[in-house]
JSON list of C-alpha atoms in Angstrom, two decimals:
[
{"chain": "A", "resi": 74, "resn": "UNK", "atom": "CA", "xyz": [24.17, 100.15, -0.60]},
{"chain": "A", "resi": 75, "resn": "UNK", "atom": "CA", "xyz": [25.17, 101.17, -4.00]},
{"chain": "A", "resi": 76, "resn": "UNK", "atom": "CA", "xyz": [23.74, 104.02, -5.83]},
{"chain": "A", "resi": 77, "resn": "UNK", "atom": "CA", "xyz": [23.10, 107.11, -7.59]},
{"chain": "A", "resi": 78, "resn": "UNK", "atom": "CA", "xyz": [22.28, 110.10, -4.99]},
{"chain": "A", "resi": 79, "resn": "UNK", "atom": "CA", "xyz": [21.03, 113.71, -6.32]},
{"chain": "A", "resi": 80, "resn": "UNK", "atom": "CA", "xyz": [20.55, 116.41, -4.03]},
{"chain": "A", "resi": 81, "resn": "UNK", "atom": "CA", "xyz": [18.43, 118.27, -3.14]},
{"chain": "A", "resi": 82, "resn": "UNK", "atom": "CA", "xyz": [14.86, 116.39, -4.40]},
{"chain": "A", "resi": 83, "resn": "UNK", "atom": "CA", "xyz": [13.10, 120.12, -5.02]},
{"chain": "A", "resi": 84, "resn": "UNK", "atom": "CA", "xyz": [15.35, 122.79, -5.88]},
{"chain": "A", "resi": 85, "resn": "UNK", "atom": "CA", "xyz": [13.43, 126.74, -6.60]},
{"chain": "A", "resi": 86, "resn": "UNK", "atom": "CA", "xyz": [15.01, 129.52, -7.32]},
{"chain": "A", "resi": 87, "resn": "UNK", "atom": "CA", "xyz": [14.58, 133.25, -9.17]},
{"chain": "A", "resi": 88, "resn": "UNK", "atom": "CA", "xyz": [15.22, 133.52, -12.68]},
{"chain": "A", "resi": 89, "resn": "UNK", "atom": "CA", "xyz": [18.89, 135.32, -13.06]},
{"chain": "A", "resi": 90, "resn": "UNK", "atom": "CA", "xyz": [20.38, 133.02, -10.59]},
{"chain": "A", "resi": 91, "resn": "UNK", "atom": "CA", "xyz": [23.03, 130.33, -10.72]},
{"chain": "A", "resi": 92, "resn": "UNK", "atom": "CA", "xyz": [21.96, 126.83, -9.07]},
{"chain": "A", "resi": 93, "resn": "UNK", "atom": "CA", "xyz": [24.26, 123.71, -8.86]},
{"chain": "A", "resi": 94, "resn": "UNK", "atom": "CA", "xyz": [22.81, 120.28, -9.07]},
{"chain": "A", "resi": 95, "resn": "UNK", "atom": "CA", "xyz": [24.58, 117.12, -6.90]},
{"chain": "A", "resi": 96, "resn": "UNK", "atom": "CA", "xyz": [25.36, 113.84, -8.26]},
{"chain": "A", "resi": 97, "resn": "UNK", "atom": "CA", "xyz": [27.44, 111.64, -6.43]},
{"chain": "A", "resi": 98, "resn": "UNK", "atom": "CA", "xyz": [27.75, 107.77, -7.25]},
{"chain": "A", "resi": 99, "resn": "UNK", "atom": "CA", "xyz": [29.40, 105.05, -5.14]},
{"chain": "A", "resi": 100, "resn": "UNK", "atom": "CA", "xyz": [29.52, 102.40, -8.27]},
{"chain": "A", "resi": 101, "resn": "UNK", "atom": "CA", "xyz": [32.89, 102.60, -9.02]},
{"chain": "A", "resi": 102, "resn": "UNK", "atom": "CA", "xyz": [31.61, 103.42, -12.42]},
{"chain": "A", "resi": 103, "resn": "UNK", "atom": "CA", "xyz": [33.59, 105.81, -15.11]},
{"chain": "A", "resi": 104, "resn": "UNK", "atom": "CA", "xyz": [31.05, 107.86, -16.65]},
{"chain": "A", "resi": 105, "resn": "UNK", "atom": "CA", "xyz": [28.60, 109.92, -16.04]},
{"chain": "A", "resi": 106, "resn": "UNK", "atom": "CA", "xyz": [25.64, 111.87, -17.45]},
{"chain": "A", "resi": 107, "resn": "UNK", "atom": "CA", "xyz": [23.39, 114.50, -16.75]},
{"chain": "A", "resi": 108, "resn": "UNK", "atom": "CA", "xyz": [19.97, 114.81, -18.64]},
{"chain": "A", "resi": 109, "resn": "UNK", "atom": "CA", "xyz": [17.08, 116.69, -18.68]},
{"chain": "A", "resi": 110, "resn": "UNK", "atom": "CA", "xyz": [13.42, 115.70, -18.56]},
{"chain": "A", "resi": 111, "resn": "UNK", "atom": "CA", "xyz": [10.31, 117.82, -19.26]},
{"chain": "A", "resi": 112, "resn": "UNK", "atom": "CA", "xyz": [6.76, 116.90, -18.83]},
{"chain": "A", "resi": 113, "resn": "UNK", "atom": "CA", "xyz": [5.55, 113.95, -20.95]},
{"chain": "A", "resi": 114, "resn": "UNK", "atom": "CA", "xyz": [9.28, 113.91, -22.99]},
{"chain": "A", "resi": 115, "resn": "UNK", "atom": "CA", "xyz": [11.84, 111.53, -23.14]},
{"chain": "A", "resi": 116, "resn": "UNK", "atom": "CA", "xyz": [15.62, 112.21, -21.42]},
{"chain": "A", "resi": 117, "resn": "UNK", "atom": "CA", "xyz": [17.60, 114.60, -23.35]},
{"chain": "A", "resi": 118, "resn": "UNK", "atom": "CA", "xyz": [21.52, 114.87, -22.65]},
{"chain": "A", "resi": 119, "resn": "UNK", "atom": "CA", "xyz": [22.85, 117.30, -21.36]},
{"chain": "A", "resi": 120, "resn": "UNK", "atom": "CA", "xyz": [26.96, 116.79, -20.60]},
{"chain": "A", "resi": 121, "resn": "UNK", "atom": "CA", "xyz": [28.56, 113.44, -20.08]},
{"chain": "A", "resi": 122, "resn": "UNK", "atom": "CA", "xyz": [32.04, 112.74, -18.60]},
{"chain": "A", "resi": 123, "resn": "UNK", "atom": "CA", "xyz": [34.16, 109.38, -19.27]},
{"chain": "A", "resi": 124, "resn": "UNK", "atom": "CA", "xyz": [36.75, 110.05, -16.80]},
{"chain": "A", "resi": 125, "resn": "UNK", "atom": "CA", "xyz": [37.94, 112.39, -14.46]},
{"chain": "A", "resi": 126, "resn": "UNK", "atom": "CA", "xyz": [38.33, 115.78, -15.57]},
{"chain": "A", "resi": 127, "resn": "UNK", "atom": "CA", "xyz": [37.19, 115.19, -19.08]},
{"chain": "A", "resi": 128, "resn": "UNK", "atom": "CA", "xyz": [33.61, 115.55, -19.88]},
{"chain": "A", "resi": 129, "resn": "UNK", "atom": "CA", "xyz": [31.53, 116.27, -23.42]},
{"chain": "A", "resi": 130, "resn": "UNK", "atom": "CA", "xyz": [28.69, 118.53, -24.47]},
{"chain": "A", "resi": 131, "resn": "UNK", "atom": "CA", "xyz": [25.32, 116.79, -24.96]},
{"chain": "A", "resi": 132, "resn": "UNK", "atom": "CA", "xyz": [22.89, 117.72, -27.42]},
{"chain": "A", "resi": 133, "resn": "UNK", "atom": "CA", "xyz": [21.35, 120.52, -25.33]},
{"chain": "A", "resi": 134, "resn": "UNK", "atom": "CA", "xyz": [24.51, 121.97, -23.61]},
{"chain": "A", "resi": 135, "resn": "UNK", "atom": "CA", "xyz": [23.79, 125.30, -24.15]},
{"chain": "A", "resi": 136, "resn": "UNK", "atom": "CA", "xyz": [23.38, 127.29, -20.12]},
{"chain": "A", "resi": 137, "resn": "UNK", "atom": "CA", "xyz": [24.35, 124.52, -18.68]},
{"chain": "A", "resi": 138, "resn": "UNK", "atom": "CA", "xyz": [28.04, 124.18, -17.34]},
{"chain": "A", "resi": 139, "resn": "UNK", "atom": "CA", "xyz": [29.75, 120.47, -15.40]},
{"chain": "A", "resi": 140, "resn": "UNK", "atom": "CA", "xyz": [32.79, 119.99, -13.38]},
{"chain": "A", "resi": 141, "resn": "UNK", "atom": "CA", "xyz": [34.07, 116.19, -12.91]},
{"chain": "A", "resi": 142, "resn": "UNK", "atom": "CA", "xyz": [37.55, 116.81, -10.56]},
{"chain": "A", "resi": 143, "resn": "UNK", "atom": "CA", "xyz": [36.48, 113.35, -8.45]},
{"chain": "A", "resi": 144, "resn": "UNK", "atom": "CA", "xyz": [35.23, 109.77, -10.01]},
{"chain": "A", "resi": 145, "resn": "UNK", "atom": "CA", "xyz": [32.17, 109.65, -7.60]},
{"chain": "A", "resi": 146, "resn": "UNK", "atom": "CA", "xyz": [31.29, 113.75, -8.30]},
{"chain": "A", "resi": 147, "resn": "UNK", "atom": "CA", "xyz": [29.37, 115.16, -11.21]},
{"chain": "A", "resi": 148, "resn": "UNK", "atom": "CA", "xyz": [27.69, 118.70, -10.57]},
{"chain": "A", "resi": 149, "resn": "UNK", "atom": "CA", "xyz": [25.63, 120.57, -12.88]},
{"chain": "A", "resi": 150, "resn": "UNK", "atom": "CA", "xyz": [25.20, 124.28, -12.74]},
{"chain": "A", "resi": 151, "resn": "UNK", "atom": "CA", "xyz": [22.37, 125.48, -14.26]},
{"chain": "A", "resi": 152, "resn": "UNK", "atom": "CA", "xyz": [23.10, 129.08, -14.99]},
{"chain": "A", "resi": 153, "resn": "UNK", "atom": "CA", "xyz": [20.86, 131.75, -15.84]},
{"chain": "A", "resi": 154, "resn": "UNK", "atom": "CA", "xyz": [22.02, 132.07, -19.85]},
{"chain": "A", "resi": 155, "resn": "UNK", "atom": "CA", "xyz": [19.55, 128.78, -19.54]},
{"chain": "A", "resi": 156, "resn": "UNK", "atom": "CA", "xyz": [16.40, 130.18, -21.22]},
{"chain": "A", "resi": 157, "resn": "UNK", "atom": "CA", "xyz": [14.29, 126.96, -19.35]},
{"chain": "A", "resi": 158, "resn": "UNK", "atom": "CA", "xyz": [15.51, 125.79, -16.60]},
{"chain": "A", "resi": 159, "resn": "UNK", "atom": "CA", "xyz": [12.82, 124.76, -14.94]},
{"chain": "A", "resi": 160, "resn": "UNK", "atom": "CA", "xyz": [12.69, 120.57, -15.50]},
{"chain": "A", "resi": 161, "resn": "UNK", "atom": "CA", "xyz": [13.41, 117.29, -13.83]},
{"chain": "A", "resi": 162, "resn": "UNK", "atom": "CA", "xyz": [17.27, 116.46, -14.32]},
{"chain": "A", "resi": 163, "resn": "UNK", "atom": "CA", "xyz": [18.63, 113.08, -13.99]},
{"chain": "A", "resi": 164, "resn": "UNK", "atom": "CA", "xyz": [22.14, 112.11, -12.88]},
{"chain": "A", "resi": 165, "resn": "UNK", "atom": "CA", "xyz": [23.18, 108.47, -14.37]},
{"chain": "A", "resi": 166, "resn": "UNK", "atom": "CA", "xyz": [26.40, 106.62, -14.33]},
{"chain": "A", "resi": 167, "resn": "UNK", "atom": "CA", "xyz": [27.53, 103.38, -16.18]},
{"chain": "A", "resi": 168, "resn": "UNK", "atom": "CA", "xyz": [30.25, 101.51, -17.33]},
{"chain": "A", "resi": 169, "resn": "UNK", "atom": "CA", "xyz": [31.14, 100.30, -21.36]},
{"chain": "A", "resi": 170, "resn": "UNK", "atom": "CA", "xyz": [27.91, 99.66, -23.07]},
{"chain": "A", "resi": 171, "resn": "UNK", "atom": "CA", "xyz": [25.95, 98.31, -19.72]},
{"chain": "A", "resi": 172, "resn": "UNK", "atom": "CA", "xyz": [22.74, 99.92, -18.32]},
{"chain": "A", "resi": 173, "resn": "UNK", "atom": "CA", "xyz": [22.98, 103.08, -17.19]},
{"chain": "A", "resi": 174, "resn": "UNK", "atom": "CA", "xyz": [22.31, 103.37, -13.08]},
{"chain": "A", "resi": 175, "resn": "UNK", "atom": "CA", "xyz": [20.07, 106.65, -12.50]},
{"chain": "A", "resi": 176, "resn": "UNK", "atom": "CA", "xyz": [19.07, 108.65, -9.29]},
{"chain": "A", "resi": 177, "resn": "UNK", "atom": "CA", "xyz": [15.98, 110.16, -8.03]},
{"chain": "A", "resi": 178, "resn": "UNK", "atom": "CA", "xyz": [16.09, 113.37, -10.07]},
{"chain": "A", "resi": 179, "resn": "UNK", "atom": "CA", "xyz": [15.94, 116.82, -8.49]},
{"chain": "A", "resi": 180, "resn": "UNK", "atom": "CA", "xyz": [12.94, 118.89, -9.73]},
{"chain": "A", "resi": 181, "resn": "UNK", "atom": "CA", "xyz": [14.24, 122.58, -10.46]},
{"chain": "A", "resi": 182, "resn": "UNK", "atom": "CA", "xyz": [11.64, 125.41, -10.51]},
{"chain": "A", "resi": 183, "resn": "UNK", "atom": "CA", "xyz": [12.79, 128.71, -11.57]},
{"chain": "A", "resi": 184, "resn": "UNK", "atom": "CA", "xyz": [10.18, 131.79, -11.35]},
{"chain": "B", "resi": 38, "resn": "UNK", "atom": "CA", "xyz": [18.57, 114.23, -31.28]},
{"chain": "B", "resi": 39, "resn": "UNK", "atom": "CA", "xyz": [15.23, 112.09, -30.51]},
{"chain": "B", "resi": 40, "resn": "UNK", "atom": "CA", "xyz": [16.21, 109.06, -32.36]},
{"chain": "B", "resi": 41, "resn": "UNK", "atom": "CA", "xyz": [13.62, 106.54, -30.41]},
{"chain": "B", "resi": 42, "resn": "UNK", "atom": "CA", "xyz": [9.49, 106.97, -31.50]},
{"chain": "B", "resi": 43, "resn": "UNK", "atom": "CA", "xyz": [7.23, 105.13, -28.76]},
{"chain": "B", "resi": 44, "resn": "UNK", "atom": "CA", "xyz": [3.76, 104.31, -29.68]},
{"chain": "B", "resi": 45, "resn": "UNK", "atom": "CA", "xyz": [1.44, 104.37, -28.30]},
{"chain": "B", "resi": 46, "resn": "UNK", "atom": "CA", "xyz": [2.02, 107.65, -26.12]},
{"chain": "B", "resi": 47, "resn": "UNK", "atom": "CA", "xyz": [-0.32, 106.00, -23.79]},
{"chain": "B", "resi": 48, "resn": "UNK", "atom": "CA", "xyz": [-2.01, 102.73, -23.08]},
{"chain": "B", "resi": 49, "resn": "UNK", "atom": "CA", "xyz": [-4.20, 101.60, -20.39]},
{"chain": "B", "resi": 50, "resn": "UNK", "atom": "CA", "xyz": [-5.57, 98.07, -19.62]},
{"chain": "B", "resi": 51, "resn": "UNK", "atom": "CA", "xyz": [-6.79, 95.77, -17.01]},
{"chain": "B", "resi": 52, "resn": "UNK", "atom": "CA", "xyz": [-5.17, 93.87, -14.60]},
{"chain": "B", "resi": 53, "resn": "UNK", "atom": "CA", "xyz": [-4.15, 90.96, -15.66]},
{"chain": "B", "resi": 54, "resn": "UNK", "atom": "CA", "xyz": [-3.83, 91.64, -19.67]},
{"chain": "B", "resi": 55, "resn": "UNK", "atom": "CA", "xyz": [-1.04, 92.11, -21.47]},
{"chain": "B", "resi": 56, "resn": "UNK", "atom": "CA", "xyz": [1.12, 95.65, -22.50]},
{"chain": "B", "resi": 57, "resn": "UNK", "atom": "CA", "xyz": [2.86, 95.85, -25.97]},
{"chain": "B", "resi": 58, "resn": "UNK", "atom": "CA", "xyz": [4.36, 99.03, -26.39]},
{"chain": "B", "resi": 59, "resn": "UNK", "atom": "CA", "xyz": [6.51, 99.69, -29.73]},
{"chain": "B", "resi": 60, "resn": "UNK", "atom": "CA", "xyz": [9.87, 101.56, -30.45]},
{"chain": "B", "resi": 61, "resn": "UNK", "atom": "CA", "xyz": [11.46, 102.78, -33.58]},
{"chain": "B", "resi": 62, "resn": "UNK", "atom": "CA", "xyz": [14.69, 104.12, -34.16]},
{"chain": "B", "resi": 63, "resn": "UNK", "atom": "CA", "xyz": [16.43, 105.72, -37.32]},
{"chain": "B", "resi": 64, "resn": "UNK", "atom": "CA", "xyz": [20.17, 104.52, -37.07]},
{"chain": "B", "resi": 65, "resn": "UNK", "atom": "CA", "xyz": [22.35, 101.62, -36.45]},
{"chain": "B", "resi": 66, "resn": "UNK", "atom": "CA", "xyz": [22.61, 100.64, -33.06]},
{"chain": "B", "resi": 67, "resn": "UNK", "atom": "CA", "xyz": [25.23, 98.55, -30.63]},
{"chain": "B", "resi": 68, "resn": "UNK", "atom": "CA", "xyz": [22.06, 97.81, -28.16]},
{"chain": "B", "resi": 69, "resn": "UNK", "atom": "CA", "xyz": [18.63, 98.78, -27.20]},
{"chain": "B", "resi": 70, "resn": "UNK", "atom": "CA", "xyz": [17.79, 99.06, -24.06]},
{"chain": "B", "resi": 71, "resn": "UNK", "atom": "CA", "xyz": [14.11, 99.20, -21.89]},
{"chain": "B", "resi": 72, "resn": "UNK", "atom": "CA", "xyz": [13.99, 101.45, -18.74]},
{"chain": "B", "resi": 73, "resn": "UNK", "atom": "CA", "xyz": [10.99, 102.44, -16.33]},
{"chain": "B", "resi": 74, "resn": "UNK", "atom": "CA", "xyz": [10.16, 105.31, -14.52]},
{"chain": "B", "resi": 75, "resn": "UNK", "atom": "CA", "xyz": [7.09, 105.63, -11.42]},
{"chain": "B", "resi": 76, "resn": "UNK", "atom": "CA", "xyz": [6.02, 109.13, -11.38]},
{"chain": "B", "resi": 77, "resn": "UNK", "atom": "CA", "xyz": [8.90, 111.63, -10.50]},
{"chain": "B", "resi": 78, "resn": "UNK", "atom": "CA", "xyz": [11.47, 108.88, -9.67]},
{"chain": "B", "resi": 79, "resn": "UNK", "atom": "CA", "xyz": [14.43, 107.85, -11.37]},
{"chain": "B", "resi": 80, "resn": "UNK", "atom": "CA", "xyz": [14.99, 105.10, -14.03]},
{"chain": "B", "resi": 81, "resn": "UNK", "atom": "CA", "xyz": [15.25, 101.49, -13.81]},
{"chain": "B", "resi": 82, "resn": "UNK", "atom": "CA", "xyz": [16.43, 99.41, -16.27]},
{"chain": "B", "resi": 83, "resn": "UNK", "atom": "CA", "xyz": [14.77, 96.44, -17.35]},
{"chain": "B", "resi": 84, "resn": "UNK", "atom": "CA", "xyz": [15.83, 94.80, -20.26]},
{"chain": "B", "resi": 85, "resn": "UNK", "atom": "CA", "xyz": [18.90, 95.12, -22.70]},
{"chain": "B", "resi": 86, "resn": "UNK", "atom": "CA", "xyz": [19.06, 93.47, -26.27]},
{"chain": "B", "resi": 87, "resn": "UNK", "atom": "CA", "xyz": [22.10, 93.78, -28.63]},
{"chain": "B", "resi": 88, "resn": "UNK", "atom": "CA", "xyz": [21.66, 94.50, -32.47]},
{"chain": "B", "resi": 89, "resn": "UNK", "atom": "CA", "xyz": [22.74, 90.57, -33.42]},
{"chain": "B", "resi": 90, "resn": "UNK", "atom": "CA", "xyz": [19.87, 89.31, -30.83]},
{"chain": "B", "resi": 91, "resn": "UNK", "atom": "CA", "xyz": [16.22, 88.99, -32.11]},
{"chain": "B", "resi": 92, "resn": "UNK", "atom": "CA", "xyz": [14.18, 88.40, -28.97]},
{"chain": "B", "resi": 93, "resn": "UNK", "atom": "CA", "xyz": [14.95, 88.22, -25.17]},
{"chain": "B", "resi": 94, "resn": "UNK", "atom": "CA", "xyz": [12.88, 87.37, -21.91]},
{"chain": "B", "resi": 95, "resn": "UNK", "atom": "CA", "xyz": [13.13, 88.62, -18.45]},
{"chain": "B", "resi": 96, "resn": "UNK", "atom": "CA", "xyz": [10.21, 87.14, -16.01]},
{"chain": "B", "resi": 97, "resn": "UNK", "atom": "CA", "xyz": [7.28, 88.74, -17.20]},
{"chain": "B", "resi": 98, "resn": "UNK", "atom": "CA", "xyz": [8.75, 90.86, -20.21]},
{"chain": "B", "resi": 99, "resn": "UNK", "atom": "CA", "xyz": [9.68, 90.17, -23.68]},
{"chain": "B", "resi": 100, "resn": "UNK", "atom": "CA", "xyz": [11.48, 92.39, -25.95]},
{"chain": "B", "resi": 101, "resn": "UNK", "atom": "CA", "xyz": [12.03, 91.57, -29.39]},
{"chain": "B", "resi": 102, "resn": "UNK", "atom": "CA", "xyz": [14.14, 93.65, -31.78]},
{"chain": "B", "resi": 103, "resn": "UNK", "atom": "CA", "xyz": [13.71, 93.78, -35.95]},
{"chain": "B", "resi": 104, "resn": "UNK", "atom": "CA", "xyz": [16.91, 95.45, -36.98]},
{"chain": "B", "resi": 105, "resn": "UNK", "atom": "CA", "xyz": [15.97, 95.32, -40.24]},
{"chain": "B", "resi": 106, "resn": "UNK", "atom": "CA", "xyz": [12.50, 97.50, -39.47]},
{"chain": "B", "resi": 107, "resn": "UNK", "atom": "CA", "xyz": [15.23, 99.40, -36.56]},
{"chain": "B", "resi": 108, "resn": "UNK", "atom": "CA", "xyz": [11.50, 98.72, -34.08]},
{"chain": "B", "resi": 109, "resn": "UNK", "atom": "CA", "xyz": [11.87, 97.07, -31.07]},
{"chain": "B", "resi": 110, "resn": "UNK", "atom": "CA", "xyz": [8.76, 95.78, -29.00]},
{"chain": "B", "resi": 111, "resn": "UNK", "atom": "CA", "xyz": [8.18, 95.21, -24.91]},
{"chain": "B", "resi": 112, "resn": "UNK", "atom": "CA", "xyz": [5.54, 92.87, -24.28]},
{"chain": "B", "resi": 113, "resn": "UNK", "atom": "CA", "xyz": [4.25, 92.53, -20.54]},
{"chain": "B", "resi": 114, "resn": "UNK", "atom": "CA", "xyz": [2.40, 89.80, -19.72]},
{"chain": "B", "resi": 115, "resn": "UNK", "atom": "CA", "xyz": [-0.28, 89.26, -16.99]},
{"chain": "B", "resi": 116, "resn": "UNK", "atom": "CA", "xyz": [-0.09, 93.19, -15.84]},
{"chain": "B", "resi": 117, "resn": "UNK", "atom": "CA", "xyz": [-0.04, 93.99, -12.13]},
{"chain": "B", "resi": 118, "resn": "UNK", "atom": "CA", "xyz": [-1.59, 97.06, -10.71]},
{"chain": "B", "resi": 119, "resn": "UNK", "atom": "CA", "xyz": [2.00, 97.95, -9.92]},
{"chain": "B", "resi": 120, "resn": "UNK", "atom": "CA", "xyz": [3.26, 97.89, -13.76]},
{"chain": "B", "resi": 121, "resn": "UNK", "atom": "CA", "xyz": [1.67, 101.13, -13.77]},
{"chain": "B", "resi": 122, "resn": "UNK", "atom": "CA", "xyz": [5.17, 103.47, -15.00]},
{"chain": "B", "resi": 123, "resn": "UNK", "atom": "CA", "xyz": [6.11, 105.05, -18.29]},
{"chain": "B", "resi": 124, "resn": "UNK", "atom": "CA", "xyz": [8.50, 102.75, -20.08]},
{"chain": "B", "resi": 125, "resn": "UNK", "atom": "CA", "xyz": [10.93, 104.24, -22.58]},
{"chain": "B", "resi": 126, "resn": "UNK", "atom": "CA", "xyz": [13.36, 102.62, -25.06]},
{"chain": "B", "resi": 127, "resn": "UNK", "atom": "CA", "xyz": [16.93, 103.77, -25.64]},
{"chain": "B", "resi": 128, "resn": "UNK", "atom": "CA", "xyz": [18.73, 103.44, -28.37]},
{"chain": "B", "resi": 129, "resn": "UNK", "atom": "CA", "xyz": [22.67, 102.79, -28.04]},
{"chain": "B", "resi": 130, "resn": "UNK", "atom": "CA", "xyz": [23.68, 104.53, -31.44]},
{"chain": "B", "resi": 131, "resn": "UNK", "atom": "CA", "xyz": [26.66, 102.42, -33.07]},
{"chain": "B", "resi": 132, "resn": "UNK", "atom": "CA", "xyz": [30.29, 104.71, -33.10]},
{"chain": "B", "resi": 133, "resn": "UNK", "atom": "CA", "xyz": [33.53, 102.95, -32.95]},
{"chain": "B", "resi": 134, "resn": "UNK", "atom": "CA", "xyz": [34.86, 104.65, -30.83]},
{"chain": "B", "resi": 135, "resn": "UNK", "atom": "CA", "xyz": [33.64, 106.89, -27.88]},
{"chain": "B", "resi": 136, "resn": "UNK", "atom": "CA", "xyz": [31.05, 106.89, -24.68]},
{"chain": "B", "resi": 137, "resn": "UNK", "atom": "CA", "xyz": [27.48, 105.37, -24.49]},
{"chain": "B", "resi": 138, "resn": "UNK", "atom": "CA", "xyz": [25.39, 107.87, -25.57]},
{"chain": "B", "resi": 139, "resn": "UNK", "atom": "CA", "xyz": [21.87, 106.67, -25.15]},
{"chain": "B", "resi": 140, "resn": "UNK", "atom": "CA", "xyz": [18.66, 108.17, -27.37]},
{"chain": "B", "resi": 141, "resn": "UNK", "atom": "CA", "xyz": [15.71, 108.05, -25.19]},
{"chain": "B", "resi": 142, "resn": "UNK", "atom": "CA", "xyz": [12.23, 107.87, -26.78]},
{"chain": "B", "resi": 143, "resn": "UNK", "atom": "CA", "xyz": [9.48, 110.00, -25.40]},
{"chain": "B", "resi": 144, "resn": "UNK", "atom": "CA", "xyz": [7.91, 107.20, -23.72]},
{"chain": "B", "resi": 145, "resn": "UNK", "atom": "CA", "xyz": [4.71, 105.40, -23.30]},
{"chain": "B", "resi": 146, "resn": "UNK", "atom": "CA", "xyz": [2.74, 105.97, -20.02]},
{"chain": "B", "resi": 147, "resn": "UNK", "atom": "CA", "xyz": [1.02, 102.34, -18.98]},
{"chain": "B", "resi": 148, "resn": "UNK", "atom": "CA", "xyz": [-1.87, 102.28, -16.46]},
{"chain": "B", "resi": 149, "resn": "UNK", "atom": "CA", "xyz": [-3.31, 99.20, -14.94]},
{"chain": "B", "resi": 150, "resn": "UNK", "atom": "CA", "xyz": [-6.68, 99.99, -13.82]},
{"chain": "B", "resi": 151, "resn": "UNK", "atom": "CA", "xyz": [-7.86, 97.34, -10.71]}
]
C-alpha cells in the first residue's frame, strides 16, 4: 500500500527540548512538505524539499529545522527557539503540480 | 501568507441537502485545488481545477472557478451523514519556475445532522 506515514500519532514533551517529527513516503514522489495546523486554521508551510538534499524555508520557518539525505525521508525537528510548538503537523508529498498525498499528522504538545 | 478566504467558517445542514462552501484568493493561480479533513486525520484530496477550466464534477461534487472574481465554489449535493469534515481550498500560486507551493484557506467545518 502506498502512502504517507508520520510517527509517532501523539508526541509531548517539556518546553526547552528538541523533538523530531517522522515522515516517510513510499510514492516515489520528489517533494515534500511539512506544515503546521492549529485549531480551527488552515495549513501553514513550514519547509519543503524538491529533491534530495535540497529543501526551502516556508513561510513560518523560524524554530523549525529539516533534513532530506533519502527520497522517501523528511524529518522535522522542532526545536525549542520555536515559541509554539504545540500544533498538529502534516507531512505531504507530491509530484509537478498534482495533489499533494498527506499523512495522519502527529499532534505535538509541549508544556 | 493566507492567500485562500473560506466562507462560511461553518455550515451545518440536513441529510440529504446540499453544501456550497466559497473560496477566494488574491493572486494568479496555475490550479485550485479542494481537500478534506475528518477530525485529527490527514488530508484528502478531492477535486483539482486549473485556472483555464470554469467548472468540474466529481460524483457528488462540483467545483466551479471565476478567475476573473479569483472565488472558487464546492457544491455537494445530496449530503451524507458521513460528509461531515472541514473542506479547505488551496490555491496553487502561478511562478514560472519553482515547487508547488499550495495556500490553504482556513477552512469551512460541514456537519450533517441525521
Amino acid at each position: 500500500d502506498g502512502g504517507i506515514t508520520q510517527s509517532p500519532k501523539y508526541l509531548f514533551r517539556k518546553e526547552g527540548q528538541n523533538v523530531t517529527l517522522s515522515c516517510e513516503q513510499n510514492l516515489n514522489h520528489d517533494a515534500m512538505y511539512w506544515y503546521r495546523q492549529d485549531p480551527g486554521q488552515g495549513l501553514r508551510l513550514i519547509y519543503y524539499s524538491q529533491i534530495v538534499n535540497d529543501f526551502q524555508k516556508g513561510d513560518i520557518a523560524e524554530g523549525y529545522s529539516v533534513s532530506r539525505e533519502k527520497k522517501e525521508s523528511f524529518p522535522l525537528t522542532v526545536t525549542s527557539a520555536q515559541k509554539n510548538p504545540t500544533a498538529f503537523y502534516l507531512c505531504a508529498s507530491g509530484t509537478g503540480r498534482s495533489p499533494l498525498h498527506f499523512g495522519n499528522g502527529t499532534r505535538l504538545t509541549v508544556t | 501568507s493566507q492567500q485562500g478566504e473560506e466562507d462560511p467558517q461553518a455550515l451545518s445542514i440536513q441529510e440529504g441537502e446540499n453544501a456550497t462552501m466559497n473560496c477566494s484568493y488574491k493572486t494568479s493561480i496555475n490550479n485550485l485545488q479542494w481537500y478534506r479533513q475528518n477530525s485529527g486525520r490527514g488530508l484528502v484530496h478531492l477535486i483539482l481545477i486549473r485556472s483555464n477550466e470554469r467548472e468540474k464534477h466529481s460524483g457528488r461534487l462540483r467545483v466551479t472557478l471565476d478567475t476573473s472574481k479569483k472565488s472558487s465554489s464546492l457544491l455537494i449535493t445530496a449530503s451524507r451523514a458521513a460528509d461531515t469534515a472541514s473542506y479547505f481550498c488551496a490555491t496553487d500560486p502561478f511562478v514560472i519556475q519553482g515547487a508547488q507551493k499550495l495556500v490553504f484557506g482556513q477552512g469551512t467545518r460541514l456537519t450533517i445532522n441525521p
